[in-house]
Short mmCIF file of C-alpha atoms in Angstrom, two decimals:
data_model
loop_
_atom_site.label_atom_id
_atom_site.label_comp_id
_atom_site.label_asym_id
_atom_site.label_seq_id
_atom_site.Cartn_x
_atom_site.Cartn_y
_atom_site.Cartn_z
CA MET A 1 -18.52 11.61 -8.84
CA VAL A 2 -16.57 8.51 -8.10
CA ARG A 3 -17.35 5.29 -10.00
CA ILE A 4 -16.05 2.22 -8.30
CA ASN A 5 -16.23 -1.10 -9.92
CA TYR A 6 -16.91 -3.08 -6.37
CA VAL A 7 -16.26 -6.44 -8.09
CA GLN A 8 -12.82 -5.48 -9.24
CA GLN A 9 -11.94 -3.87 -5.81
CA ALA A 10 -12.96 -6.99 -4.18
CA LEU A 11 -10.64 -8.99 -6.47
CA HIS A 12 -7.90 -6.73 -5.84
CA LEU A 13 -8.25 -7.24 -2.09
CA VAL A 14 -8.24 -10.85 -2.39
CA ILE A 15 -5.23 -10.69 -4.87
CA PHE A 16 -3.27 -8.62 -2.36
CA LEU A 17 -4.35 -10.78 0.76
CA LEU A 18 -3.65 -14.02 -0.96
CA LEU A 19 -0.11 -12.97 -1.97
CA GLN A 20 0.55 -11.40 1.64
CA ILE A 21 -0.87 -14.03 4.10
CA PRO A 22 0.47 -17.44 3.01
CA PHE A 23 3.31 -16.48 0.63
CA LEU A 24 4.97 -13.31 0.81
CA TYR A 25 4.73 -12.79 4.70
CA LYS A 26 7.26 -15.40 5.14
CA LEU A 27 9.54 -14.06 2.59
CA ILE A 28 12.04 -12.17 4.42
CA LEU A 29 15.36 -10.65 2.86
CA PHE A 30 18.48 -10.78 4.90
CA ASP A 31 16.44 -10.68 8.21
CA VAL A 32 15.81 -6.99 7.58
CA ALA A 33 13.34 -6.38 4.69
CA PHE A 34 9.73 -7.68 5.41
CA GLY A 35 7.19 -7.38 2.63
CA PHE A 36 3.90 -5.85 3.52
CA PHE A 37 2.36 -5.74 0.03
CA TYR A 38 -1.43 -5.64 1.24
CA ILE A 39 -0.81 -1.85 1.55
CA GLY A 40 -1.12 -1.60 -2.11
CA PHE A 41 -4.82 -2.32 -2.02
CA VAL A 42 -5.20 0.69 0.29
CA LEU A 43 -3.12 2.97 -1.87
CA PHE A 44 -5.00 1.98 -5.17
CA LEU A 45 -8.36 2.61 -3.79
CA PRO A 46 -9.93 5.12 -6.03
CA TYR A 47 -9.23 8.90 -5.59
CA GLY A 48 -11.99 10.81 -4.04
CA LEU A 49 -13.45 7.75 -2.43
CA ASN A 50 -15.25 8.86 0.80
CA ARG A 51 -12.52 9.06 3.35
CA SER A 52 -14.55 7.18 6.00
CA LEU A 53 -15.20 4.26 3.74
CA ALA A 54 -11.47 4.15 2.69
CA MET A 55 -10.55 4.15 6.24
CA LEU A 56 -13.12 1.39 7.06
CA ILE A 57 -11.91 -0.65 4.16
CA ALA A 58 -8.15 -0.22 5.24
CA PHE A 59 -9.10 -1.25 8.61
CA ALA A 60 -10.75 -4.46 7.33
CA GLY A 61 -7.61 -5.39 5.27
CA GLY A 62 -5.36 -4.50 8.18
CA LEU A 63 -7.32 -6.59 10.72
CA ILE A 64 -7.21 -9.62 8.43
CA VAL A 65 -3.35 -9.34 8.17
CA ASP A 66 -3.21 -8.75 12.09
CA VAL A 67 -5.15 -11.85 12.62
CA PHE A 68 -3.06 -14.07 10.50
CA SER A 69 0.18 -12.46 11.68
CA ASN A 70 -0.64 -12.35 15.49
CA THR A 71 0.09 -8.63 15.52
CA PRO A 72 -2.70 -6.90 17.69
CA GLY A 73 -3.93 -3.88 15.71
CA MET A 74 -0.40 -2.85 14.35
CA HIS A 75 -1.48 -3.35 10.69
CA ALA A 76 -4.95 -2.05 10.97
CA SER A 77 -3.72 1.27 12.47
CA ALA A 78 -1.05 1.77 10.15
CA SER A 79 -3.36 1.03 7.23
CA ILE A 80 -5.92 3.40 8.60
CA LEU A 81 -3.42 6.31 8.58
CA VAL A 82 -2.39 5.64 5.15
CA ALA A 83 -5.92 5.51 3.93
CA PHE A 84 -6.67 8.97 5.93
CA ALA A 85 -3.57 10.51 3.97
CA LYS A 86 -3.59 9.19 0.54
CA ASP A 87 -5.96 11.43 -1.30
CA SER A 88 -4.25 14.53 0.29
CA TRP A 89 -0.60 13.24 -0.50
CA PHE A 90 -1.85 12.31 -4.18
CA GLY A 91 -3.10 15.94 -4.53
CA LEU A 92 0.19 17.34 -3.28
CA THR A 93 2.68 15.02 -5.31
CA VAL A 94 0.77 14.23 -8.52
CA GLY A 95 -1.69 17.03 -8.44
CA SER A 96 -4.92 16.16 -10.16
CA SER A 97 -8.18 18.05 -9.83
CA ASP A 98 -10.13 15.38 -11.54
CA ASP A 99 -12.62 13.39 -9.50
CA ASP A 100 -12.47 10.36 -11.65
CA VAL A 101 -8.74 9.51 -11.31
CA TYR A 102 -8.05 5.67 -11.20
CA LEU A 103 -4.59 5.17 -9.26
CA ASP A 104 -2.97 2.90 -11.57
CA TRP A 105 0.10 2.40 -13.57
CA ASN A 106 -1.63 4.08 -16.64
CA GLU A 107 -2.42 7.25 -14.50
CA LEU A 108 0.75 7.57 -12.41
CA GLY A 109 3.54 6.47 -14.78
CA VAL A 110 6.96 5.68 -13.18
CA TRP A 111 7.76 8.87 -11.55
CA GLY A 112 4.26 9.50 -10.26
CA SER A 113 4.43 6.00 -8.72
CA VAL A 114 7.44 6.75 -6.85
CA LYS A 115 6.43 9.96 -5.50
CA TYR A 116 2.91 8.79 -4.49
CA LEU A 117 3.62 5.36 -3.22
CA LEU A 118 7.07 5.14 -1.77
CA PRO A 119 6.40 7.89 0.94
CA LEU A 120 3.28 6.38 1.93
CA ILE A 121 4.74 2.93 2.25
CA PHE A 122 7.46 4.24 4.36
CA VAL A 123 5.04 5.82 6.60
CA HIS A 124 3.08 2.53 6.80
CA HIS A 125 6.24 0.57 7.62
CA PHE A 126 7.46 3.40 10.08
CA ILE A 127 4.45 2.83 12.31
CA ILE A 128 4.52 -0.74 12.24
CA PHE A 129 8.19 -1.32 13.01
CA THR A 130 8.31 1.50 15.60
CA VAL A 131 5.30 -0.06 17.47
CA GLU A 132 6.82 -3.45 17.17
CA ASN A 133 10.16 -2.27 18.52
CA GLY A 134 8.63 -0.44 21.42
CA GLY A 135 10.09 2.93 20.42
CA PHE A 136 13.20 4.13 19.07
CA ASN A 137 15.67 1.65 20.77
CA SER A 138 18.45 0.71 18.26
CA PHE A 139 17.49 3.49 16.12
CA GLY A 140 19.92 2.66 13.38
CA PHE A 141 18.69 -0.89 13.01
CA LEU A 142 15.21 0.27 13.27
CA LEU A 143 15.74 2.82 10.33
CA ALA A 144 17.38 0.31 8.29
CA LYS A 145 14.58 -2.29 8.81
CA ILE A 146 11.99 0.37 7.79
CA SER A 147 13.87 1.61 4.79
CA TYR A 148 14.60 -1.80 3.40
CA SER A 149 11.29 -3.14 4.08
CA ALA A 150 9.89 -0.01 2.41
CA LEU A 151 11.80 -0.47 -0.62
CA TYR A 152 10.87 -4.23 -0.84
CA SER A 153 7.44 -3.64 -0.46
CA PHE A 154 7.42 -0.77 -2.99
CA THR A 155 9.11 -2.96 -5.59
CA ILE A 156 6.23 -5.55 -5.18
CA VAL A 157 3.54 -3.03 -5.24
CA PHE A 158 4.75 -1.23 -8.05
CA GLY A 159 5.28 -4.45 -9.99
CA LEU A 160 1.59 -5.48 -9.02
CA SER A 161 0.25 -2.16 -10.24
CA PHE A 162 2.01 -2.62 -13.53
CA LEU A 163 0.47 -5.94 -14.02
CA MET A 164 -3.00 -5.15 -12.77
CA ALA A 165 -3.39 -1.99 -14.79
CA PRO A 166 -5.57 -2.22 -17.60
CA LYS A 167 -4.15 -2.26 -21.03
CA VAL A 168 -4.55 1.01 -22.88
CA ARG A 169 -5.04 0.74 -26.65
CA ARG A 170 -3.20 3.29 -28.77
CA ILE A 171 -4.97 4.14 -31.87
#
């Protein structure tokens, strides 16, 4: 059974959205890399959480970003897909059979974070930028935009996961 600390999850949502909406959404690197860090909240929802509930939470977070960035449903739909696939992807890449796994720095480590986070962030960005572009026109530029934005977002989500992970006491 998954135990969820709802206060902690709500605090994480507020942190990710407060970073995303007023500050980091405007921080664009070289007119190619856009940071969508709110997806980290969806990726760090507890493993084994009811998939429908995870998709509903992802929809709400994506919709809030859509409202403030004037993108009709793009972030919500990409977030829903990531929420749908995250537990299956975690099982394939990291491979845990525990139901009580917390997706944080202490559990994943460096290589586990790369294997788990980076592909899902890439898929999220692929959906957003492909829809925004209206298809695969200018495929080289589209692929560069997706790749650089995914690496940029991964760096920030990875850093936030390190900062927000509970400290482990070694005895």
